[in-house]
């Protein structure tokens, strides 16, 4: 009996450990032939909601990529005016009478003194007070670089990556079809 319990406990421990190791990184989308970041939201068609193009199979956000510089693209932030509830802080003050007692002496010489005080309490909460307009960011500013022959594969052409502003500036200063290596922020643009 003890041997079965020990075997079951060891098996459960190994499964939990392997599950913790396998829960990170990329997950495979069964409806398509590419992997996506586990935290990235997908639409019903299998594509990424955040980008206009499908992610590349070899692209991961934490690995560097290399290839021949093709094109660069700067996409400005897209904003819109929107409304939301305007919240204000409303506070109320309450008072209550508190009874206090103090005892001195002992036995027949025991004397109890009673007095009262008023305590104030303040409670605040957020309440809706009309609406307010604000600027909502529909798409953040993006800097993008396209590479040909990604990873040395002649068939991997016109692959877009979102990059930092520094990498974008370096790409603009680099001649077309020059070799570039960088770590992308995201795939697609």
Coordinates of C-alpha atoms in Angstrom, one line a residue:
X1 CA 0.0 0.0 0.0
X2 CA 2.8 2.5 1.0
X3 CA 4.7 1.6 -2.2
X4 CA 1.7 2.5 -4.4
X5 CA 1.2 5.8 -2.5
X6 CA 4.9 6.7 -2.9
X7 CA 4.8 5.9 -6.6
X8 CA 1.7 8.0 -7.1
X9 CA 3.3 10.9 -5.2
X10 CA 6.5 10.8 -7.3
X11 CA 4.5 10.6 -10.5
X12 CA 2.4 13.6 -9.5
X13 CA 5.5 15.6 -8.6
X14 CA 7.1 14.8 -12.0
X15 CA 4.0 15.8 -13.9
X16 CA 3.7 19.1 -12.0
X17 CA 7.4 19.8 -12.6
X18 CA 7.1 19.0 -16.4
X19 CA 4.0 21.1 -16.6
X20 CA 5.7 24.1 -15.0
X21 CA 8.6 23.8 -17.5
X22 CA 6.4 23.4 -20.5
X23 CA 4.0 26.3 -19.7
X24 CA 6.4 29.0 -20.8
X25 CA 7.3 30.2 -24.3
X26 CA 5.3 29.6 -27.5
X27 CA 2.2 27.6 -27.9
X28 CA 1.0 26.0 -31.1
X29 CA -2.2 27.2 -32.8
X30 CA -3.9 24.0 -34.1
X31 CA -5.8 26.0 -36.7
X32 CA -2.7 27.2 -38.5
X33 CA 0.9 26.3 -39.3
X34 CA 2.7 28.8 -37.0
X35 CA 3.4 29.3 -33.4
X36 CA 2.2 32.3 -31.4
X37 CA 3.2 33.8 -28.1
X38 CA 1.0 32.3 -25.4
X39 CA -0.1 35.8 -24.2
X40 CA -1.0 37.0 -27.7
X41 CA -4.7 37.2 -28.5
X42 CA -5.9 35.5 -31.7
X43 CA -9.0 36.3 -33.8
X44 CA -11.3 33.7 -35.2
X45 CA -9.3 33.4 -38.5
X46 CA -6.1 32.4 -36.7
X47 CA -4.3 35.6 -37.4
X48 CA -3.0 38.0 -34.8
X49 CA -5.4 40.7 -33.6
X50 CA -2.6 43.1 -33.0
X51 CA -1.0 43.0 -36.4
X52 CA -2.2 43.2 -40.0
X53 CA -0.1 40.3 -41.3
X54 CA 0.4 36.7 -40.0
X55 CA 3.5 36.1 -37.8
X56 CA 6.4 34.2 -39.4
X57 CA 7.0 30.6 -38.3
X58 CA 10.6 31.3 -37.3
X59 CA 9.9 34.6 -35.5
X60 CA 10.0 34.9 -31.8
X61 CA 10.1 38.1 -29.8
X62 CA 13.0 37.1 -27.6
X63 CA 15.4 35.7 -30.3
X64 CA 17.6 37.7 -32.7
X65 CA 17.0 37.4 -36.4
X66 CA 19.2 38.1 -39.4
X67 CA 18.8 38.6 -43.1
X68 CA 19.1 41.1 -45.9
X69 CA 17.6 44.5 -45.2
X70 CA 14.6 45.0 -47.6
X71 CA 12.2 47.9 -46.6
X72 CA 11.5 50.0 -43.6
X73 CA 8.1 51.4 -42.5
X74 CA 7.1 53.9 -39.8
X75 CA 3.5 53.7 -38.7
X76 CA 2.3 56.7 -36.6
X77 CA 0.1 56.2 -33.7
X78 CA -3.6 56.1 -34.5
X79 CA -5.9 57.7 -31.9
X80 CA -9.6 58.5 -31.7
X81 CA -11.8 60.5 -29.3
X82 CA -13.9 58.5 -27.0
X83 CA -16.1 59.0 -23.9
X84 CA -16.0 57.3 -20.5
X85 CA -17.8 57.8 -17.2
X86 CA -16.4 60.7 -15.2
X87 CA -15.8 59.5 -11.6
X88 CA -15.7 61.8 -8.7
X89 CA -14.8 61.1 -5.0
X90 CA -17.8 61.5 -2.7
X91 CA -17.2 61.5 1.1
X92 CA -19.6 61.3 4.0
X93 CA -18.9 62.0 7.6
X94 CA -20.6 60.1 10.4
X95 CA -20.4 60.6 14.2
X96 CA -21.2 58.2 17.0
X97 CA -21.2 58.5 20.7
X98 CA -18.8 56.2 22.5
X99 CA -19.1 55.3 26.2
X100 CA -15.9 55.0 28.3
X101 CA -15.6 53.7 31.9
X102 CA -12.7 53.8 34.3
X103 CA -12.6 51.9 37.7
X104 CA -10.4 52.9 40.6
X105 CA -10.0 51.3 44.1
X106 CA -11.2 47.9 45.2
X107 CA -13.8 46.3 47.4
X108 CA -16.2 48.7 49.1
X109 CA -14.0 51.7 48.0
X110 CA -14.3 50.8 44.4
X111 CA -15.4 53.8 42.2
X112 CA -16.5 53.7 38.6
X113 CA -16.3 56.8 36.5
X114 CA -18.3 57.0 33.2
X115 CA -17.9 59.6 30.4
X116 CA -18.8 59.9 26.8
X117 CA -17.0 61.1 23.7
X118 CA -17.9 61.7 20.0
X119 CA -15.9 59.9 17.3
X120 CA -16.0 61.1 13.7
X121 CA -15.6 58.7 10.8
X122 CA -15.1 59.6 7.2
X123 CA -15.9 57.2 4.3
X124 CA -15.3 57.9 0.6
X125 CA -16.2 56.2 -2.6
X126 CA -16.1 56.9 -6.3
X127 CA -19.4 57.8 -7.9
X128 CA -20.2 58.5 -11.5
X129 CA -20.8 62.1 -12.4
X130 CA -21.6 62.4 -16.1
X131 CA -19.1 61.5 -18.8
X132 CA -15.7 62.8 -20.1
X133 CA -13.9 62.7 -23.4
X134 CA -10.4 61.4 -23.8
X135 CA -7.9 60.4 -26.5
X136 CA -7.9 56.6 -26.9
X137 CA -4.9 55.0 -28.7
X138 CA -6.2 52.6 -31.4
X139 CA -2.7 51.6 -32.6
X140 CA 0.6 52.6 -30.9
X141 CA 3.4 54.0 -32.9
X142 CA 5.4 51.3 -34.7
X143 CA 8.8 51.1 -36.4
X144 CA 9.1 48.2 -38.8
X145 CA 11.9 46.5 -40.9
X146 CA 11.4 43.9 -43.6
X147 CA 14.1 41.3 -44.2
X148 CA 14.9 38.9 -47.1
X149 CA 16.6 35.6 -46.8
X150 CA 15.7 35.4 -43.1
X151 CA 18.0 33.0 -41.2
X152 CA 19.8 32.3 -44.5
X153 CA 16.7 30.7 -46.0
X154 CA 16.3 32.0 -49.6
X155 CA 12.6 31.3 -49.5
X156 CA 12.0 33.6 -46.5
X157 CA 11.5 37.0 -48.2
X158 CA 9.6 40.1 -47.2
X159 CA 9.2 39.2 -43.6
X160 CA 8.2 42.2 -41.5
X161 CA 9.3 42.8 -37.9
X162 CA 8.4 45.4 -35.3
X163 CA 11.6 46.9 -33.9
X164 CA 12.7 49.6 -31.5
X165 CA 13.3 53.1 -32.7
X166 CA 17.1 52.6 -32.5
X167 CA 17.0 49.5 -34.7
X168 CA 14.8 51.3 -37.2
X169 CA 17.2 54.2 -37.4
X170 CA 20.1 51.8 -37.9
X171 CA 18.1 50.1 -40.7
X172 CA 17.3 53.4 -42.4
X173 CA 21.1 54.2 -42.4
X174 CA 21.9 50.7 -43.8
X175 CA 22.0 50.1 -47.6
X176 CA 19.3 47.9 -49.1
X177 CA 20.3 44.1 -49.3
X178 CA 23.0 44.6 -46.6
X179 CA 23.0 42.0 -43.9
X180 CA 21.3 43.0 -40.6
X181 CA 20.9 41.2 -37.3
X182 CA 18.6 42.5 -34.5
X183 CA 16.1 41.3 -31.9
X184 CA 12.6 42.2 -32.9
X185 CA 9.9 43.4 -30.6
X186 CA 7.2 41.5 -32.5
X187 CA 6.6 39.9 -35.9
X188 CA 4.4 41.4 -38.5
X189 CA 3.7 45.1 -39.2

